[in-house]
Structure formats: structure tokens, C-alpha cells
């Protein structure tokens, strides 16, 4: 999990999500937003915008772990 | 959520934004009144900090894997533990099932509304379905996280933090002139001629042979408010300059760059509108920077640094001077950067402070869209937020704010850049983070548009457009804010070791843009132009030609060096009033 977090910070994904959250809060007004709203709005965009290189790296690691664990 | 202002009227900062301590959740207040003086005592033993320098979480046993008590799920991203009964439940955002809310509702006598996020140690109210903040809880978490980190401060630079703490504050005394002073003022002043067409101090600079790199920077400096005020109030008088006579004999020539700057200020602000030729200054600067003395085009940023250095060099060497008090150049431009390097194995953090006269920023690399295609917007587009949300595209315009975010982001020093950790006594992989400990009066941001590659023996210029704001708040990049953000979302007043610097920074982190130096053309055959903001009008200074331009022209320009002055020192009078 830590590796994923690090990669997402490195590629700027976290900053982009932060910017999207800020924009959303500006639109709605600071007092009218709950964590639920934010998560609801941000999640689909976040899932869609993960760079392929990160997906590939993590899949590769999971595969390697499964192979090594099944032996 | 209710938004009543708390009686205490506390102002605190979350991520650099001041906000009144509003919206105390009624359920939290209820919980606190039920559970006495230390309502979160039980949680304290369950606080686990993932080393090193990691997030704080809540676990009953160190190796516990939390699961929702209702559905047995341990995979949802947010699991909450009820503070009253320690049961763990999952919570999905609006619309989905929330076992946490169900749990709160299922208790007829109430008291189970407050829960804590098990992975982030942040409080949550299941009834209000939103995050809440409590001072005592956050204080306990911060204490726990700080205990897990061991840090040392090493001061490697000439600026010793000890000296900074001894800055004395002078009490403010308001002044108004008495009769004698008023008489003096009336006799000694003359009415300024009406300046409708052009403000005083705007004067073209003749190009003396590829000297646009110098002219552009000079125009910016001639209108840097603290610098302009210093020279125009005769703080460095070229006729009585002791330094020139004492220090500056180089090859039989008396040299003091500040004297030549003083001469330039007098000429430019004299009211004469004919373009001025800074030949004497150029000659003096050539004496100082003899390796750059030629009629070739030079780099404007390099000239800027060299000029500040020239003004500084001629000052008496006084070791005891506080940071920035050595010369006017440093008094105006010098700030302090803080660099933290944290060992990833043991958490030991080494901190260094370095003075700097500007900040050089890398342009962001090409952004990647969801479909894996690279895209780089090279034309000015409106701010990404205004475009609304498109489902697949990420905003790709480079912004100055983005560059500053990247500058202060924690950066991993990989296996080829291992740092020697004093605690582990071996080179380890580490995490490096920059922040600004002390803001200068004037911040100069230099965008690294010229890439010189030694390996490929070529240089190139990056033309990508960079959006920059006219007003800039530097608060999120201060050391105090960066340090605070390491602890997550907390309501906690951090006592910095900074003392005076923190107070000074927090009063004056807002900056206004007043000059932009732009470069157009190729690496070796280009032209520098400066845009100046005077009385909220923008003027284009292209060597000897000064023209008034619309602010949109400036917004669309390709910024190379941007000069921001602290808002307190900037007069934004919107129109000149002409005495009738």
C-alpha cells in the first residue's frame, strides 16, 4: 500500500485530486461539503486517472508474489 | 453541519487557510460532556504510528486487521471504530451502506455517534456523516507521531538561527507632523507634475549591444518597491560613498556597483522621458563579472544573481550581522530555505537551513491523460478549475502554483542517491522535502526554461506556457505549514522553534506580482522583455520602448522570471489623481 501511495504522489495524481477537491468545495461553498460528498465525486475520476505505468507495476508485483507464494 | 462561531473565536490554520473554529458538531459536544475530562483516553493506547514518519492509525493489537462487525469486510477504504464501544464498522459514501451510521442509530440512548478512522486516526461523526475535529484528540495524536520521530537540526549555512531569535521588536508609535515639521514639509516639497500619460520612473533603456538581458532585469529592479524606496530616499549616496573609496580599488578604478545603481535611479526617476543608456553601470558590472564581459547575449537570471552579488560584495565584512542585514540586495531578496532529509529506515531527520535570493523552479513534466497519451498545452488556457470536470481528461496547463507544489513535495532519494544517516551510521534511502522558513520581502521565481545537457552536449529551451497568478499566497509552502501537514488533518497549535520568524511569516505571506521578465525566441537568438505593473496598469518595457498594455497580454506571456512583493509593501492605487 505504501508503494502505491508513493507512486501516486510522485506522478502528481494526489495533487490533481487535491485540486479537484478544492474546486468542488469552491463551487459548493466550504460549509456545505461533507467527506461523503467529496469521496462520492472524486472516486470515479480518481479511478479513471491512474496512470497505466502504475497499474502495470503493481500488477507485476502482485503476480510475482502469487507465483512465489504458491510454490 | 451547523456553522455557529465558537465562543472562543479562535483562528487557526488548516493547510494554510485561516478559518474560525466553526461548526462544532453537537454530537461531539454531547460525547465530551458525557465522558468527562479525558474522553479519548482509551484510544491513546491504540495509537500506532507506522514508521518511519508515517501515518497514525488505531489498532487494538499491533497486528490487528480491522473488519467491519456487520459485514466482515476488511477491504473498504474507510473503516471506523466507535469510540464508545470499540466496534469497527465500514462506511461507504452517500448512497451506499453505512454500517457505522446504522450502529450509531441503533443505540437508543445515543453516545455512539463518534468514531475514529482506523487508518488515519481522524474523528468522524456517524450521525452528521462528516469529519470532525477535536483539539485534545489531535494533540494526543501529534504527540504520539512526534515521539516516533527523532530529529536533529544541523545548521550548515552562515545564517545561524540563534541570531534570528534575538531580533528586537520596536513598539509602534503613530506619527503626525507638528507645526514646525509641517512648515518644513511645505517648503521642501514641490508639486509633482500631472502624470496621466505615464507614471514617474518609467523610462526606456537603450540597448547597448545585446544588452536586453540586462535592461529587462534593471527595469524590474528599478521598480522593486523596497529597492526603489531605499535608493530614492538617499540611503546610498554616491557622492559620499565610503565603500567606494575604502574598498573598491580594482585596477586603479574606484568601483561600487551600488553607487552606479544610485546614479541610475536618479536618472530614471528624474522626469526626463528620453531613453537612458546604462553605459556606466554596464562598465562597472563588467569589472565585477569579468567572465561575462562581452557583447554576447547573456542569461538574464545569471545577470540578476551577479548584480546582487556585486552589491553585496562591496559591503563591509561583518560576521555578527543578522541574516539579511548585510546589504540592501539581501535585505530585499534573501529568504531562508529549509531542507529536511528523513532516513526511511529509522525516521531520523536531518534539517538544514540555507539562505537564497530566489527560487528556481522546474517546469512540470508532460502530464499523462487517462488513455496514456501525453499532452502538453502550449497555448494559454483558462485556469483548470473553470473548465469543470471532464470525465477522462486531467487538467494539463502548467501553473506556478503547480511548480511550487512540486518544489515542496516530499521527494524520494533513490538507491543511487543514498544519504548517510547519523543514527543508522550507514547510507540509507531517504525522503527529502523543501520548505520556506523565512520569506523575503521580494520573491523572485526563476523558471528553468534553458536545459543544458552535458551528456548529450546540447542545450534547449522549453517554451511551454506557464500560468502565473497576479496575487500569490505563500502560506502553504512555509516550513510551519509543511511540518503541520505531516501530521494529517489536525486542529493543533504547533509551537515552532521559529518564534519570531513564524509570526513574521504568518502576517505577511501574501504577495503581489509587480514585474515579469519574459523571453521569446530561441536559446541563442532570443529577446528579453519586461512587463511592469504600476498603479495597477501594465507597461511593456522593450529596451527603449515603453508601451501600456492590457493585463491579458501579460497573462499570456511566457514568464521566465516573476517578481512578487509582499502585499504590505505594495500600493495598488488604481488611478493617479491629478491635482486640479
XYZ file of C-alpha atoms in Angstrom:
651
model
C 0.000 0.000 0.000
C 2.845 2.314 0.814
C 4.384 1.734 -2.603
C 1.140 2.649 -4.331
C 0.795 5.768 -2.233
C 4.333 6.820 -3.051
C 3.907 6.288 -6.788
C 0.685 8.242 -6.851
C 2.292 11.155 -5.065
C 5.293 11.063 -7.394
C 3.288 11.226 -10.585
C 1.176 14.097 -9.321
C -2.070 12.172 -9.019
C -2.549 13.180 -5.401
C -2.082 16.867 -6.246
C -4.610 16.596 -9.040
C -7.155 15.022 -6.728
C -6.482 17.759 -4.211
C -7.078 20.381 -6.875
C -10.332 18.710 -7.881
C -11.463 18.621 -4.262
C -10.663 22.309 -3.838
C -12.545 23.198 -6.994
C -15.548 21.203 -5.833
C -15.522 22.878 -2.440
C -15.237 26.303 -4.027
C -18.278 25.539 -6.106
C -20.341 24.180 -3.247
C -19.178 26.524 -0.522
C -16.945 25.338 2.291
C -19.662 24.710 4.884
C -21.851 22.669 2.576
C -19.472 19.854 1.797
C -19.089 16.611 3.696
C -16.440 13.961 3.370
C -19.048 11.704 1.846
C -19.774 14.146 -0.971
C -16.122 14.543 -1.762
C -15.464 10.828 -1.842
C -18.537 10.267 -3.973
C -17.458 12.862 -6.539
C -13.752 12.207 -6.589
C -13.703 8.400 -6.628
C -14.724 7.815 -10.261
C -12.356 10.470 -11.533
C -9.574 9.172 -9.383
C -10.044 5.601 -10.526
C -10.065 6.665 -14.154
C -6.973 8.813 -13.996
C -4.431 6.397 -12.570
C -1.509 6.219 -14.992
C -1.071 2.920 -16.796
C 2.531 2.619 -15.715
C 1.473 2.390 -12.076
C -1.196 -0.190 -12.834
C 1.323 -2.250 -14.732
C 3.905 -2.097 -11.981
C 1.510 -3.151 -9.272
C 0.028 -5.977 -11.320
C 3.510 -7.221 -11.983
C 4.324 -7.219 -8.286
C 1.124 -8.992 -7.358
C 1.781 -11.643 -9.988
C 5.305 -12.178 -8.754
C 4.093 -12.503 -5.179
C 1.428 -15.051 -6.106
C 3.894 -17.133 -8.061
C 6.361 -17.138 -5.212
C 3.701 -17.823 -2.603
C 2.160 -20.743 -4.372
C 5.398 -22.669 -4.662
C -23.445 20.915 9.615
C -24.089 23.842 11.872
C -21.879 26.818 11.366
C -22.140 28.743 14.599
C -18.988 30.553 15.569
C -17.310 29.077 18.598
C -17.381 31.370 21.610
C -13.630 31.368 21.890
C -13.219 32.984 18.430
C -10.074 31.033 17.861
C -8.444 31.462 14.479
C -6.333 28.572 13.381
C -4.843 27.397 10.137
C -5.659 24.189 8.351
C -3.383 23.821 5.336
C -2.520 27.473 5.452
C -6.063 28.791 5.399
C -7.220 30.814 8.357
C -10.688 29.790 9.410
C -12.644 30.481 12.557
C -13.217 27.423 14.706
C -16.741 26.948 13.469
C -19.180 24.123 13.260
C -18.657 22.180 16.428
C -20.677 19.055 15.891
C -23.404 18.741 18.546
C -22.730 15.034 18.893
C -19.096 15.693 19.717
C -20.071 18.239 22.350
C -22.521 15.725 23.761
C -19.893 12.991 23.783
C -17.408 15.194 25.597
C -19.899 16.154 28.263
C -20.801 12.516 28.859
C -17.284 11.209 29.093
C -15.561 13.655 31.373
C -12.124 15.179 31.298
C -10.267 12.671 29.122
C -12.817 11.303 26.693
C -10.272 9.791 24.304
C -8.056 8.216 26.926
C -8.823 4.692 25.811
C -7.729 5.448 22.261
C -4.325 6.645 23.317
C -3.079 3.111 23.898
C -4.303 2.025 20.489
C -2.452 4.711 18.522
C 0.098 3.066 16.282
C 2.432 5.068 14.088
C 3.710 3.312 11.005
C 7.420 4.000 10.959
C 9.155 5.967 9.884
C 7.361 9.278 9.899
C 4.231 7.546 8.697
C 0.576 7.995 9.421
C -1.027 7.334 12.750
C -3.618 4.570 12.897
C -5.822 2.936 15.515
C -5.268 -0.763 16.244
C -6.253 -2.708 19.329
C -3.409 -5.142 18.768
C -0.356 -4.119 16.762
C -1.062 -6.659 14.045
C -4.830 -6.373 14.021
C -6.590 -6.375 10.662
C -9.741 -4.370 11.210
C -13.009 -5.770 9.849
C -16.498 -4.414 9.756
C -18.502 -6.001 12.590
C -21.615 -6.055 10.476
C -20.439 -7.398 7.129
C -16.987 -8.771 7.917
C -15.447 -6.709 5.145
C -11.900 -5.504 5.652
C -11.430 -4.119 2.178
C -13.443 -0.885 2.055
C -11.227 2.121 2.179
C -12.735 3.651 5.274
C -13.282 1.685 8.441
C -14.367 3.451 11.585
C -14.041 2.325 15.174
C -16.742 3.538 17.528
C -15.055 5.453 20.331
C -17.638 4.338 22.875
C -17.559 0.578 22.346
C -14.546 -0.017 20.071
C -16.605 -1.868 17.485
C -15.414 -1.404 13.920
C -17.772 -0.662 11.053
C -17.433 0.250 7.427
C -18.847 3.379 5.901
C -19.493 3.996 2.246
C -20.147 7.484 0.937
C -23.664 8.767 0.451
C -25.916 6.233 -1.163
C -24.003 3.153 -0.109
C -24.488 1.088 3.003
C -23.119 2.615 6.145
C -22.850 0.158 8.971
C -21.239 2.888 11.013
C -24.289 5.117 10.777
C -26.543 2.154 11.456
C -24.576 1.415 14.605
C -24.958 4.985 15.813
C -28.669 4.949 15.100
C -29.158 1.575 16.764
C -28.205 2.844 20.209
C -31.394 4.261 21.737
C -29.598 6.295 24.393
C -27.131 7.722 21.915
C -23.452 8.165 22.768
C -22.123 6.014 19.917
C -22.060 8.674 17.232
C -18.355 9.458 17.446
C -15.978 7.139 15.619
C -12.369 7.266 14.522
C -10.906 6.346 11.111
C -8.692 3.343 11.816
C -6.125 4.142 9.119
C -5.841 7.883 9.557
C -6.699 8.498 13.229
C -9.201 11.198 12.290
C -12.515 11.677 14.067
C -15.818 11.110 12.313
C -19.396 11.702 13.360
C -21.646 8.917 12.115
C -24.785 10.960 12.655
C -23.612 14.048 10.776
C -21.750 11.779 8.334
C -18.790 14.085 8.252
C -15.314 14.583 9.609
C -14.981 16.480 12.898
C -12.041 17.945 14.778
C -11.194 17.918 18.461
C -8.218 19.720 19.967
C -7.426 17.232 22.702
C -7.581 14.250 20.410
C -5.381 15.861 17.781
C -2.923 16.961 20.441
C -2.606 13.357 21.600
C -2.085 12.086 18.049
C 0.545 14.701 17.261
C 2.371 13.839 20.476
C 2.396 10.202 19.510
C 3.648 10.916 15.995
C 6.343 13.285 17.226
C 7.582 10.730 19.722
C 8.031 8.273 16.864
C 10.255 10.676 15.010
C 13.681 11.591 16.197
C 15.122 14.650 14.622
C 18.179 16.827 14.763
C 18.830 20.197 13.345
C 22.202 20.831 11.727
C 22.962 24.341 10.642
C 25.369 24.291 7.751
C 24.984 27.764 6.435
C 26.245 31.089 7.602
C 22.823 32.127 8.851
C 22.584 30.855 12.417
C 19.006 30.517 13.741
C 20.235 31.656 17.151
C 20.819 35.163 15.849
C 17.372 35.389 14.331
C 15.685 34.898 17.652
C 17.308 37.984 19.126
C 15.530 40.360 16.788
C 14.097 43.079 18.919
C 10.687 44.452 18.203
C 10.168 48.172 18.252
C 6.870 49.435 19.553
C 4.680 51.110 17.019
C 4.156 54.819 17.620
C 1.849 56.682 15.273
C 3.182 59.986 13.946
C 1.634 63.125 12.640
C 3.602 66.297 11.867
C 3.695 69.224 14.275
C 3.663 72.836 13.099
C 7.414 73.085 12.533
C 7.564 69.811 10.658
C 4.620 70.775 8.536
C 6.350 74.011 7.585
C 9.477 72.086 6.652
C 7.451 69.725 4.510
C 5.692 72.534 2.664
C 8.895 74.411 1.992
C 10.878 71.383 0.954
C 8.456 69.814 -1.485
C 7.285 70.731 -4.916
C 4.080 69.695 -6.579
C 4.578 66.758 -8.934
C 3.548 67.407 -12.460
C 0.474 65.632 -13.610
C 1.255 62.074 -14.627
C -1.705 60.994 -16.656
C 0.257 59.747 -19.607
C 2.975 57.918 -17.806
C 3.979 57.441 -14.166
C 7.222 58.841 -12.917
C 10.077 56.420 -13.117
C 9.150 54.773 -16.368
C 11.982 55.329 -18.757
C 13.262 53.275 -21.650
C 16.747 51.753 -21.538
C 18.842 51.802 -24.682
C 20.206 48.517 -25.937
C 23.984 48.818 -25.931
C 24.617 45.676 -27.939
C 22.661 42.535 -26.957
C 22.065 44.007 -23.504
C 18.333 43.284 -23.358
C 19.136 40.661 -20.715
C 20.433 43.486 -18.524
C 17.767 46.018 -19.434
C 14.958 43.625 -18.603
C 16.294 42.843 -15.135
C 17.139 46.507 -14.477
C 13.592 47.561 -15.286
C 12.279 45.028 -12.789
C 14.739 46.167 -10.103
C 14.133 49.859 -10.735
C 10.545 49.245 -9.772
C 11.073 46.830 -6.926
C 9.362 48.797 -4.157
C 11.813 48.294 -1.268
C 14.832 48.791 -3.554
C 13.356 51.863 -5.197
C 12.474 53.368 -1.830
C 15.958 52.676 -0.478
C 17.788 54.461 -3.268
C 15.314 57.284 -3.755
C 15.464 58.128 -0.060
C 19.185 58.631 -0.413
C 20.167 55.651 1.724
C 23.168 55.100 -0.531
C 24.594 58.391 -1.694
C 27.073 58.041 -4.491
C 28.835 61.265 -3.631
C 29.537 60.339 -0.041
C 30.037 56.640 -0.502
C 32.719 55.455 1.930
C 32.779 51.984 0.466
C 33.897 53.135 -2.932
C 36.858 54.941 -1.525
C 37.745 52.342 1.059
C 37.293 49.002 -0.663
C 36.836 49.182 -4.305
C 40.135 49.890 -5.986
C 40.331 47.376 -8.778
C 42.901 48.070 -11.452
C 43.033 51.675 -10.320
C 39.303 52.211 -10.763
C 37.011 53.056 -7.878
C 34.241 50.529 -8.042
C 30.962 50.422 -6.188
C 28.071 48.876 -8.014
C 25.562 50.374 -5.589
C 26.767 53.876 -6.490
C 26.097 53.191 -10.141
C 22.665 51.864 -9.241
C 22.044 55.053 -7.288
C 23.019 57.104 -10.333
C 20.627 55.064 -12.428
C 17.725 55.595 -10.045
C 18.339 59.341 -10.080
C 18.380 59.399 -13.859
C 15.354 57.173 -14.371
C 13.173 58.980 -11.832
C 14.296 62.466 -12.869
C 11.245 63.025 -15.060
C 13.266 63.015 -18.276
C 11.458 60.798 -20.772
C 14.258 60.199 -23.270
C 15.596 56.642 -23.146
C 18.541 56.240 -20.793
C 21.785 54.470 -21.623
C 23.127 52.486 -18.645
C 26.659 52.522 -20.016
C 28.419 53.400 -16.785
C 26.581 50.649 -14.960
C 27.393 48.137 -17.700
C 31.064 49.021 -17.491
C 31.056 48.650 -13.696
C 29.284 45.350 -13.908
C 31.826 44.119 -16.428
C 34.546 44.976 -13.887
C 32.735 42.869 -11.333
C 31.828 39.925 -13.534
C 34.729 39.920 -15.939
C 33.959 36.438 -17.227
C 30.670 37.734 -18.591
C 32.120 40.912 -20.075
C 31.310 40.736 -23.756
C 28.643 41.827 -26.196
C 27.213 38.339 -26.369
C 23.711 37.687 -25.200
C 23.721 36.541 -21.577
C 21.193 34.855 -19.350
C 19.030 37.375 -17.514
C 18.843 35.235 -14.387
C 22.594 34.852 -14.264
C 22.910 38.625 -14.563
C 20.399 39.098 -11.729
C 22.403 36.879 -9.379
C 25.641 38.523 -10.435
C 24.266 42.002 -9.824
C 23.010 41.170 -6.342
C 26.360 39.625 -5.617
C 28.089 42.778 -6.814
C 26.056 44.973 -4.486
C 26.741 42.603 -1.621
C 30.431 42.212 -2.203
C 31.290 45.805 -1.574
C 29.820 45.858 1.889
C 31.972 45.653 4.973
C 32.503 42.120 6.125
C 30.675 41.959 9.431
C 30.332 38.460 10.797
C 27.917 39.358 13.532
C 25.201 40.716 11.268
C 21.831 39.014 11.352
C 20.523 37.270 8.298
C 19.758 39.736 5.547
C 21.167 42.821 7.240
C 24.446 42.819 5.311
C 23.352 44.829 2.274
C 20.218 46.133 0.621
C 20.243 43.394 -2.017
C 19.978 40.677 0.613
C 17.650 42.709 2.799
C 15.175 42.739 -0.072
C 15.637 39.395 -1.778
C 17.110 36.983 0.716
C 14.949 34.343 2.304
C 15.746 31.092 4.063
C 15.008 27.650 2.672
C 14.656 24.639 4.916
C 15.596 21.181 3.731
C 14.553 18.063 5.651
C 16.077 14.719 4.822
C 14.472 11.793 6.598
C 16.003 8.351 6.713
C 13.431 5.811 5.534
C 14.803 3.119 7.798
C 14.775 4.778 11.202
C 12.966 8.091 10.787
C 15.916 10.233 11.799
C 15.541 13.630 10.170
C 18.377 15.971 9.332
C 17.404 19.594 8.824
C 19.482 22.310 7.188
C 18.811 25.980 6.574
C 20.210 27.795 3.567
C 19.745 31.410 2.565
C 18.594 32.041 -1.001
C 17.913 35.128 -3.109
C 15.472 33.470 -5.469
C 13.744 30.166 -6.141
C 14.448 28.262 -9.337
C 11.580 26.042 -10.382
C 11.418 23.172 -12.817
C 8.567 23.128 -15.251
C 6.248 20.210 -14.656
C 6.845 17.217 -16.886
C 4.287 16.369 -19.519
C 1.034 15.266 -17.953
C -0.409 11.922 -18.918
C -4.118 11.607 -19.647
C -6.206 8.600 -18.711
C -5.613 6.971 -22.067
C -1.877 7.090 -21.778
C -1.333 9.789 -24.378
C 0.895 12.630 -23.408
C -0.426 16.091 -23.904
C 1.160 19.425 -23.233
C -0.884 22.551 -23.641
C 1.311 25.152 -25.205
C -1.303 27.847 -25.524
C -2.662 29.808 -22.619
C -5.856 28.296 -21.344
C -8.092 29.346 -18.537
C -7.450 28.002 -15.108
C -8.187 24.292 -14.940
C -10.863 24.681 -12.289
C -13.033 26.812 -14.521
C -13.304 24.052 -17.095
C -15.462 21.948 -14.842
C -14.989 18.229 -14.748
C -14.464 16.267 -17.899
C -14.581 12.615 -17.199
C -11.343 11.431 -18.750
C -9.069 14.443 -19.136
C -6.823 15.725 -16.383
C -6.109 19.480 -16.474
C -2.730 19.838 -18.101
C -1.846 23.530 -18.006
C 1.325 24.193 -16.091
C 0.907 26.723 -13.305
C 3.300 28.478 -10.982
C 1.322 27.078 -8.059
C 1.834 23.599 -9.501
C 5.560 24.202 -9.715
C 5.640 25.387 -6.111
C 3.670 22.317 -5.050
C 6.223 20.127 -6.739
C 9.065 22.081 -5.193
C 7.780 21.390 -1.678
C 6.595 17.845 -2.288
C 8.438 15.050 -0.461
C 10.896 13.567 -2.906
C 12.328 10.116 -2.626
C 16.087 9.927 -2.908
C 16.510 6.599 -4.623
C 19.079 3.885 -4.235
C 21.637 5.795 -6.269
C 21.362 8.879 -4.057
C 21.612 7.349 -0.614
C 22.088 9.732 2.257
C 24.308 8.984 5.213
C 22.078 8.624 8.264
C 23.720 9.665 11.511
C 21.612 7.326 13.542
C 21.966 4.221 11.406
C 25.608 5.091 10.642
C 25.161 3.858 7.090
C 23.862 5.283 3.819
C 20.135 4.801 3.529
C 17.370 5.666 1.130
C 15.704 8.827 2.297
C 12.882 11.281 1.775
C 13.714 14.908 1.102
C 11.368 17.833 1.466
C 11.935 21.530 0.894
C 10.011 24.336 2.535
C 10.427 28.047 3.119
C 11.430 29.022 6.601
C 11.593 32.764 6.038
C 10.004 34.665 3.204
C 11.947 37.519 1.628
C 10.426 40.941 1.068
C 10.521 40.279 -2.657
C 10.286 36.756 -4.070
C 11.853 36.133 -7.431
C 10.774 32.935 -9.159
C 13.052 31.751 -11.931
C 11.614 29.185 -14.315
C 14.192 26.778 -15.634
C 13.474 27.097 -19.312
C 17.012 26.556 -20.515
C 18.085 22.972 -20.292
C 21.750 22.269 -20.680
C 22.584 18.630 -21.068
C 26.243 17.797 -20.633
C 25.756 14.199 -21.629
C 24.154 14.994 -24.930
C 26.192 18.177 -25.391
C 23.194 20.209 -26.324
C 21.015 22.850 -24.814
C 17.424 23.582 -25.495
C 14.751 25.975 -24.445
C 11.413 24.882 -23.064
C 8.721 27.128 -24.468
C 5.789 25.624 -22.611
C 3.355 28.202 -21.308
C 3.186 28.666 -17.535
C 0.157 30.248 -15.915
C 1.056 32.592 -13.051
C -1.242 34.450 -10.668
C -1.237 38.188 -10.015
C -1.708 37.563 -6.302
C 0.070 34.740 -4.540
C -0.280 33.336 -1.045
C 2.903 31.592 0.031
C 1.476 30.224 3.273
C 1.173 26.587 2.132
C 4.890 26.498 1.300
C 6.143 27.751 4.641
C 8.013 25.354 6.863
C 5.325 25.721 9.507
C 2.613 24.603 7.060
C 4.684 21.792 5.587
C 5.547 20.433 9.016
C 1.940 20.670 10.078
C 0.770 18.729 7.039
C 2.917 15.750 8.004
C 0.564 15.027 10.840
C -2.574 14.802 8.739
C -5.703 16.877 9.294
C -5.235 18.200 12.809
C -6.575 21.017 14.884
C -3.480 21.657 16.949
C -1.379 24.723 17.559
C 2.165 23.722 16.762
C 4.754 25.648 18.738
C 7.537 26.053 16.257
C 11.084 26.657 17.315
C 10.882 29.552 14.902
C 9.362 32.128 17.197
C 9.717 35.497 15.537
C 10.045 34.139 12.040
C 6.761 32.274 12.260
C 4.925 35.339 13.474
C 6.514 37.468 10.760
C 5.717 34.907 8.087
C 2.112 34.448 9.027
C 1.420 38.157 8.897
C 2.976 38.590 5.506
C 2.633 35.535 3.310
C 0.548 37.347 0.694
C 2.393 38.614 -2.339
C 1.543 40.768 -5.337
C 3.096 40.439 -8.779
C 4.794 43.602 -9.999
C 7.244 42.571 -12.712
C 7.554 39.761 -15.247
C 10.667 39.171 -17.349
C 9.826 37.223 -20.472
C 11.997 35.570 -23.079
C 10.939 34.989 -26.645
C 12.799 33.241 -29.400
C 15.409 30.550 -29.407
C 18.079 29.668 -26.915
C 20.861 31.579 -28.624
C 18.859 34.148 -30.551
C 16.190 35.485 -28.268
C 14.910 38.691 -26.768
C 14.036 39.681 -23.216
C 11.107 41.974 -22.447
C 9.832 43.100 -19.037
C 6.244 43.826 -18.048
C 5.830 46.218 -15.130
C 2.753 46.806 -13.013
C 2.444 50.414 -11.851
C -0.736 51.793 -10.283
C -2.473 48.632 -11.465
C -1.616 49.343 -15.097
C 0.709 47.111 -17.040
C 3.557 48.518 -19.140
C 5.698 46.653 -21.628
C 9.373 47.632 -21.415
C 11.155 46.538 -24.581
C 14.587 48.191 -24.330
C 13.937 51.841 -25.217
C 10.228 51.409 -25.992
C 7.640 51.613 -23.240
C 4.004 50.968 -24.074
C 0.921 50.464 -21.975
C -0.646 47.014 -22.411
C -3.719 45.184 -21.290
C -3.276 42.739 -18.419
C -4.339 39.840 -20.633
C -1.225 40.348 -22.713
C 0.805 39.815 -19.561
C -1.193 36.759 -18.544
C -0.496 35.206 -21.926
C 3.222 35.978 -21.879
C 5.883 33.340 -21.433
C 7.189 34.051 -17.956
C 10.875 33.492 -17.276
C 11.337 35.430 -14.042
C 8.423 36.589 -11.935
C 8.841 39.173 -9.175
C 6.390 39.243 -6.288
C 6.477 41.759 -3.436
C 4.839 41.392 -0.041
C 1.381 42.831 -0.186
C 2.059 45.148 2.726
C 4.719 46.963 0.707
C 2.679 47.273 -2.443
C 0.422 50.207 -3.210
C -2.303 49.242 -5.535
C -3.751 52.704 -6.116
C -5.978 52.148 -9.087
C -5.768 55.608 -10.576
C -3.497 58.603 -10.356
C -5.320 61.656 -9.072
C -4.240 64.841 -10.784
C -4.335 67.985 -8.644
C -6.739 70.373 -10.271
